[in-house]
PDB file of C-alpha atoms in Angstrom:
ATOM      1  CA  GLN A 160       5.469 -32.815 -35.154  1.00 83.00           C
ATOM      2  CA  VAL A 161       2.266 -34.741 -34.655  1.00 91.00           C
ATOM      3  CA  GLN A 162       1.435 -37.833 -36.675  1.00 96.00           C
ATOM      4  CA  LEU A 163      -2.201 -38.140 -37.643  1.00 97.00           C
ATOM      5  CA  VAL A 164      -3.847 -41.276 -38.990  1.00 98.00           C
ATOM      6  CA  GLU A 165      -7.377 -41.209 -40.388  1.00 98.00           C
ATOM      7  CA  SER A 166      -9.631 -44.241 -40.579  1.00 98.00           C
ATOM      8  CA  GLY A 167     -13.272 -45.156 -40.986  1.00 98.00           C
ATOM      9  CA  GLY A 168     -13.833 -44.297 -44.616  1.00 98.00           C
ATOM     10  CA  GLY A 169     -15.737 -46.556 -46.959  1.00 98.00           C
ATOM     11  CA  SER A 170     -18.559 -46.834 -49.444  1.00 98.00           C
ATOM     12  CA  VAL A 171     -22.148 -46.075 -48.491  1.00 98.00           C
ATOM     13  CA  GLU A 172     -25.395 -45.314 -50.235  1.00 98.00           C
ATOM     14  CA  THR A 173     -27.060 -41.933 -50.264  1.00 98.00           C
ATOM     15  CA  GLY A 174     -28.530 -41.204 -46.863  1.00 98.00           C
ATOM     16  CA  GLY A 175     -26.074 -43.442 -45.062  1.00 98.00           C
ATOM     17  CA  SER A 176     -23.694 -42.628 -42.255  1.00 98.00           C
ATOM     18  CA  LEU A 177     -20.023 -43.038 -41.493  1.00 98.00           C
ATOM     19  CA  ARG A 178     -17.816 -42.095 -38.581  1.00 98.00           C
ATOM     20  CA  LEU A 179     -14.262 -41.101 -39.339  1.00 98.00           C
ATOM     21  CA  SER A 180     -11.489 -41.183 -36.755  1.00 98.00           C
ATOM     22  CA  CYS A 181      -8.195 -39.332 -36.630  1.00 98.00           C
ATOM     23  CA  ALA A 182      -5.683 -40.755 -34.179  1.00 98.00           C
ATOM     24  CA  ALA A 183      -2.927 -38.440 -33.008  1.00 97.00           C
ATOM     25  CA  SER A 184       0.446 -39.621 -31.777  1.00 95.00           C
ATOM     26  CA  GLY A 185       2.334 -38.204 -28.849  1.00 87.00           C
ATOM     27  CA  SER A 186       1.157 -35.902 -26.114  1.00 90.00           C
ATOM     28  CA  GLY A 187      -0.568 -32.561 -26.017  1.00 94.00           C
ATOM     29  CA  PHE A 188      -3.615 -33.468 -28.072  1.00 97.00           C
ATOM     30  CA  SER A 189      -5.938 -31.613 -25.726  1.00 97.00           C
ATOM     31  CA  ARG A 190      -4.113 -28.372 -26.584  1.00 97.00           C
ATOM     32  CA  PHE A 191      -4.537 -28.801 -30.347  1.00 97.00           C
ATOM     33  CA  CYS A 192      -7.145 -27.113 -32.471  1.00 98.00           C
ATOM     34  CA  MET A 193      -8.124 -29.589 -35.161  1.00 98.00           C
ATOM     35  CA  GLY A 194      -9.905 -29.606 -38.484  1.00 98.00           C
ATOM     36  CA  TRP A 195     -11.392 -31.975 -41.019  1.00 98.00           C
ATOM     37  CA  PHE A 196     -10.989 -31.368 -44.714  1.00 98.00           C
ATOM     38  CA  ARG A 197     -11.936 -33.077 -47.928  1.00 98.00           C
ATOM     39  CA  GLN A 198     -10.794 -33.156 -51.506  1.00 98.00           C
ATOM     40  CA  ALA A 199     -12.933 -34.450 -54.320  1.00 97.00           C
ATOM     41  CA  PRO A 200     -11.381 -35.510 -57.630  1.00 93.00           C
ATOM     42  CA  GLY A 201     -10.501 -32.475 -59.715  1.00 95.00           C
ATOM     43  CA  LYS A 202     -11.322 -30.072 -56.914  1.00 97.00           C
ATOM     44  CA  GLU A 203      -9.338 -28.155 -54.340  1.00 98.00           C
ATOM     45  CA  ARG A 204      -9.092 -29.325 -50.767  1.00 98.00           C
ATOM     46  CA  GLU A 205     -11.660 -27.592 -48.585  1.00 98.00           C
ATOM     47  CA  ALA A 206     -12.156 -27.177 -44.871  1.00 98.00           C
ATOM     48  CA  ILE A 207     -15.424 -28.634 -43.647  1.00 98.00           C
ATOM     49  CA  THR A 208     -15.278 -28.470 -39.876  1.00 98.00           C
ATOM     50  CA  TYR A 209     -13.082 -27.367 -37.005  1.00 97.00           C
ATOM     51  CA  ILE A 210     -12.957 -27.839 -33.263  1.00 98.00           C
ATOM     52  CA  ASP A 211     -11.091 -25.779 -30.703  1.00 97.00           C
ATOM     53  CA  THR A 212      -9.574 -26.862 -27.408  1.00 97.00           C
ATOM     54  CA  ASN A 213     -12.851 -26.212 -25.598  1.00 96.00           C
ATOM     55  CA  GLY A 214     -14.743 -28.487 -27.959  1.00 95.00           C
ATOM     56  CA  SER A 215     -16.512 -25.655 -29.756  1.00 97.00           C
ATOM     57  CA  PRO A 216     -17.161 -26.532 -33.400  1.00 97.00           C
ATOM     58  CA  ASN A 217     -17.467 -24.641 -36.648  1.00 98.00           C
ATOM     59  CA  TYR A 218     -18.959 -26.056 -39.846  1.00 98.00           C
ATOM     60  CA  ALA A 219     -19.006 -25.242 -43.505  1.00 98.00           C
ATOM     61  CA  ASP A 220     -22.499 -24.505 -44.738  1.00 97.00           C
ATOM     62  CA  ASP A 221     -22.852 -27.613 -46.868  1.00 95.00           C
ATOM     63  CA  VAL A 222     -22.191 -30.009 -43.974  1.00 98.00           C
ATOM     64  CA  LYS A 223     -23.905 -28.069 -41.210  1.00 98.00           C
ATOM     65  CA  GLY A 224     -26.665 -30.132 -39.644  1.00 98.00           C
ATOM     66  CA  ARG A 225     -25.372 -33.371 -41.187  1.00 98.00           C
ATOM     67  CA  PHE A 226     -21.819 -33.696 -39.877  1.00 98.00           C
ATOM     68  CA  ALA A 227     -20.579 -33.469 -36.298  1.00 98.00           C
ATOM     69  CA  ILE A 228     -17.003 -33.058 -35.130  1.00 98.00           C
ATOM     70  CA  SER A 229     -15.927 -34.229 -31.701  1.00 98.00           C
ATOM     71  CA  ARG A 230     -12.809 -35.153 -29.805  1.00 98.00           C
ATOM     72  CA  ASP A 231     -11.757 -37.577 -27.099  1.00 97.00           C
ATOM     73  CA  ASN A 232      -8.723 -36.065 -25.442  1.00 97.00           C
ATOM     74  CA  ALA A 233      -8.185 -39.112 -23.241  1.00 96.00           C
ATOM     75  CA  LYS A 234      -7.780 -41.270 -26.347  1.00 97.00           C
ATOM     76  CA  ASN A 235      -6.070 -38.648 -28.543  1.00 97.00           C
ATOM     77  CA  VAL A 236      -8.738 -39.096 -31.199  1.00 98.00           C
ATOM     78  CA  LEU A 237     -10.691 -36.680 -33.353  1.00 98.00           C
ATOM     79  CA  TYR A 238     -13.991 -37.841 -34.841  1.00 98.00           C
ATOM     80  CA  LEU A 239     -16.226 -36.853 -37.703  1.00 98.00           C
ATOM     81  CA  GLN A 240     -19.748 -38.261 -37.626  1.00 98.00           C
ATOM     82  CA  MET A 241     -21.281 -37.974 -41.071  1.00 98.00           C
ATOM     83  CA  ASN A 242     -25.009 -38.488 -41.523  1.00 98.00           C
ATOM     84  CA  SER A 243     -27.380 -38.053 -44.456  1.00 98.00           C
ATOM     85  CA  LEU A 244     -24.508 -38.556 -46.857  1.00 98.00           C
ATOM     86  CA  ARG A 245     -24.862 -37.383 -50.439  1.00 98.00           C
ATOM     87  CA  PRO A 246     -22.967 -38.315 -53.605  1.00 97.00           C
ATOM     88  CA  GLU A 247     -21.342 -34.868 -53.516  1.00 97.00           C
ATOM     89  CA  ASP A 248     -19.735 -35.816 -50.197  1.00 98.00           C
ATOM     90  CA  THR A 249     -17.546 -38.296 -52.082  1.00 98.00           C
ATOM     91  CA  ALA A 250     -13.951 -37.281 -51.449  1.00 98.00           C
ATOM     92  CA  MET A 251     -10.745 -38.066 -49.640  1.00 98.00           C
ATOM     93  CA  TYR A 252     -11.104 -36.848 -46.070  1.00 98.00           C
ATOM     94  CA  TYR A 253      -8.187 -35.501 -44.076  1.00 98.00           C
ATOM     95  CA  CYS A 254      -7.583 -34.272 -40.556  1.00 98.00           C
ATOM     96  CA  ALA A 255      -4.986 -31.696 -39.621  1.00 98.00           C
ATOM     97  CA  LYS A 256      -3.698 -29.797 -36.636  1.00 97.00           C
ATOM     98  CA  LYS A 257      -3.869 -26.025 -36.678  1.00 97.00           C
ATOM     99  CA  LYS A 258      -0.420 -24.449 -36.422  1.00 97.00           C
ATOM    100  CA  PHE A 259      -1.680 -22.078 -33.741  1.00 96.00           C
ATOM    101  CA  CYS A 260      -5.201 -21.908 -32.390  1.00 97.00           C
ATOM    102  CA  PHE A 261      -5.346 -18.126 -32.762  1.00 97.00           C
ATOM    103  CA  LEU A 262      -4.906 -18.237 -36.554  1.00 96.00           C
ATOM    104  CA  VAL A 263      -8.008 -17.180 -38.446  1.00 96.00           C
ATOM    105  CA  PRO A 264     -10.048 -17.982 -40.363  1.00 97.00           C
ATOM    106  CA  TRP A 265     -10.380 -21.659 -39.555  1.00 97.00           C
ATOM    107  CA  THR A 266     -11.105 -22.392 -43.195  1.00 97.00           C
ATOM    108  CA  THR A 267      -7.650 -21.357 -44.459  1.00 97.00           C
ATOM    109  CA  LEU A 268      -5.648 -24.472 -45.256  1.00 97.00           C
ATOM    110  CA  SER A 269      -2.280 -22.799 -44.766  1.00 97.00           C
ATOM    111  CA  ASN A 270      -3.177 -22.328 -41.086  1.00 97.00           C
ATOM    112  CA  TYR A 271      -2.811 -26.101 -40.642  1.00 97.00           C
ATOM    113  CA  ALA A 272       0.113 -28.500 -40.499  1.00 92.00           C
ATOM    114  CA  ASP A 273       0.693 -32.173 -39.709  1.00 92.00           C
ATOM    115  CA  TRP A 274      -1.796 -33.577 -42.174  1.00 95.00           C
ATOM    116  CA  GLY A 275      -2.902 -37.178 -42.127  1.00 92.00           C
ATOM    117  CA  GLN A 276      -2.796 -39.429 -45.182  1.00 96.00           C
ATOM    118  CA  GLY A 277      -6.540 -39.334 -45.706  1.00 98.00           C
ATOM    119  CA  THR A 278      -9.387 -41.821 -45.835  1.00 98.00           C
ATOM    120  CA  GLN A 279     -11.671 -42.276 -48.831  1.00 98.00           C
ATOM    121  CA  VAL A 280     -15.413 -41.769 -48.575  1.00 98.00           C
ATOM    122  CA  THR A 281     -17.582 -42.798 -51.505  1.00 98.00           C
ATOM    123  CA  VAL A 282     -21.324 -42.173 -51.560  1.00 98.00           C
ATOM    124  CA  SER A 283     -23.349 -43.858 -54.276  1.00 97.00           C
ATOM    125  CA  SER A 284     -26.720 -42.676 -55.526  1.00 92.00           C
TER     126      SER A 284
END
């Protein structure tokens, strides 16, 4: 089991930027396919972006062009760079490890395990 710890959340104004980090414990991080998710109050958790072991990303439509996922395998850290933030981006953000990289689609939450505790992002108008 991998322990994941998110950090970097905070409060920003509309149009601002934040970079979230997800630190993974143990070894083998370079072999993990990873995702970022968010859950707004009263809404279901949703997948927003995913990265495979080759560093190839996928994005949900509403973050495409604004958010960027990346990974540093030497540091065992997953990142989420968030630009042009909007009030509707306000949510708790989570990272998670995919159970198996071959599971599809990447947006299905049940394909992931080892969730972090989340970090809050609040965007004010």
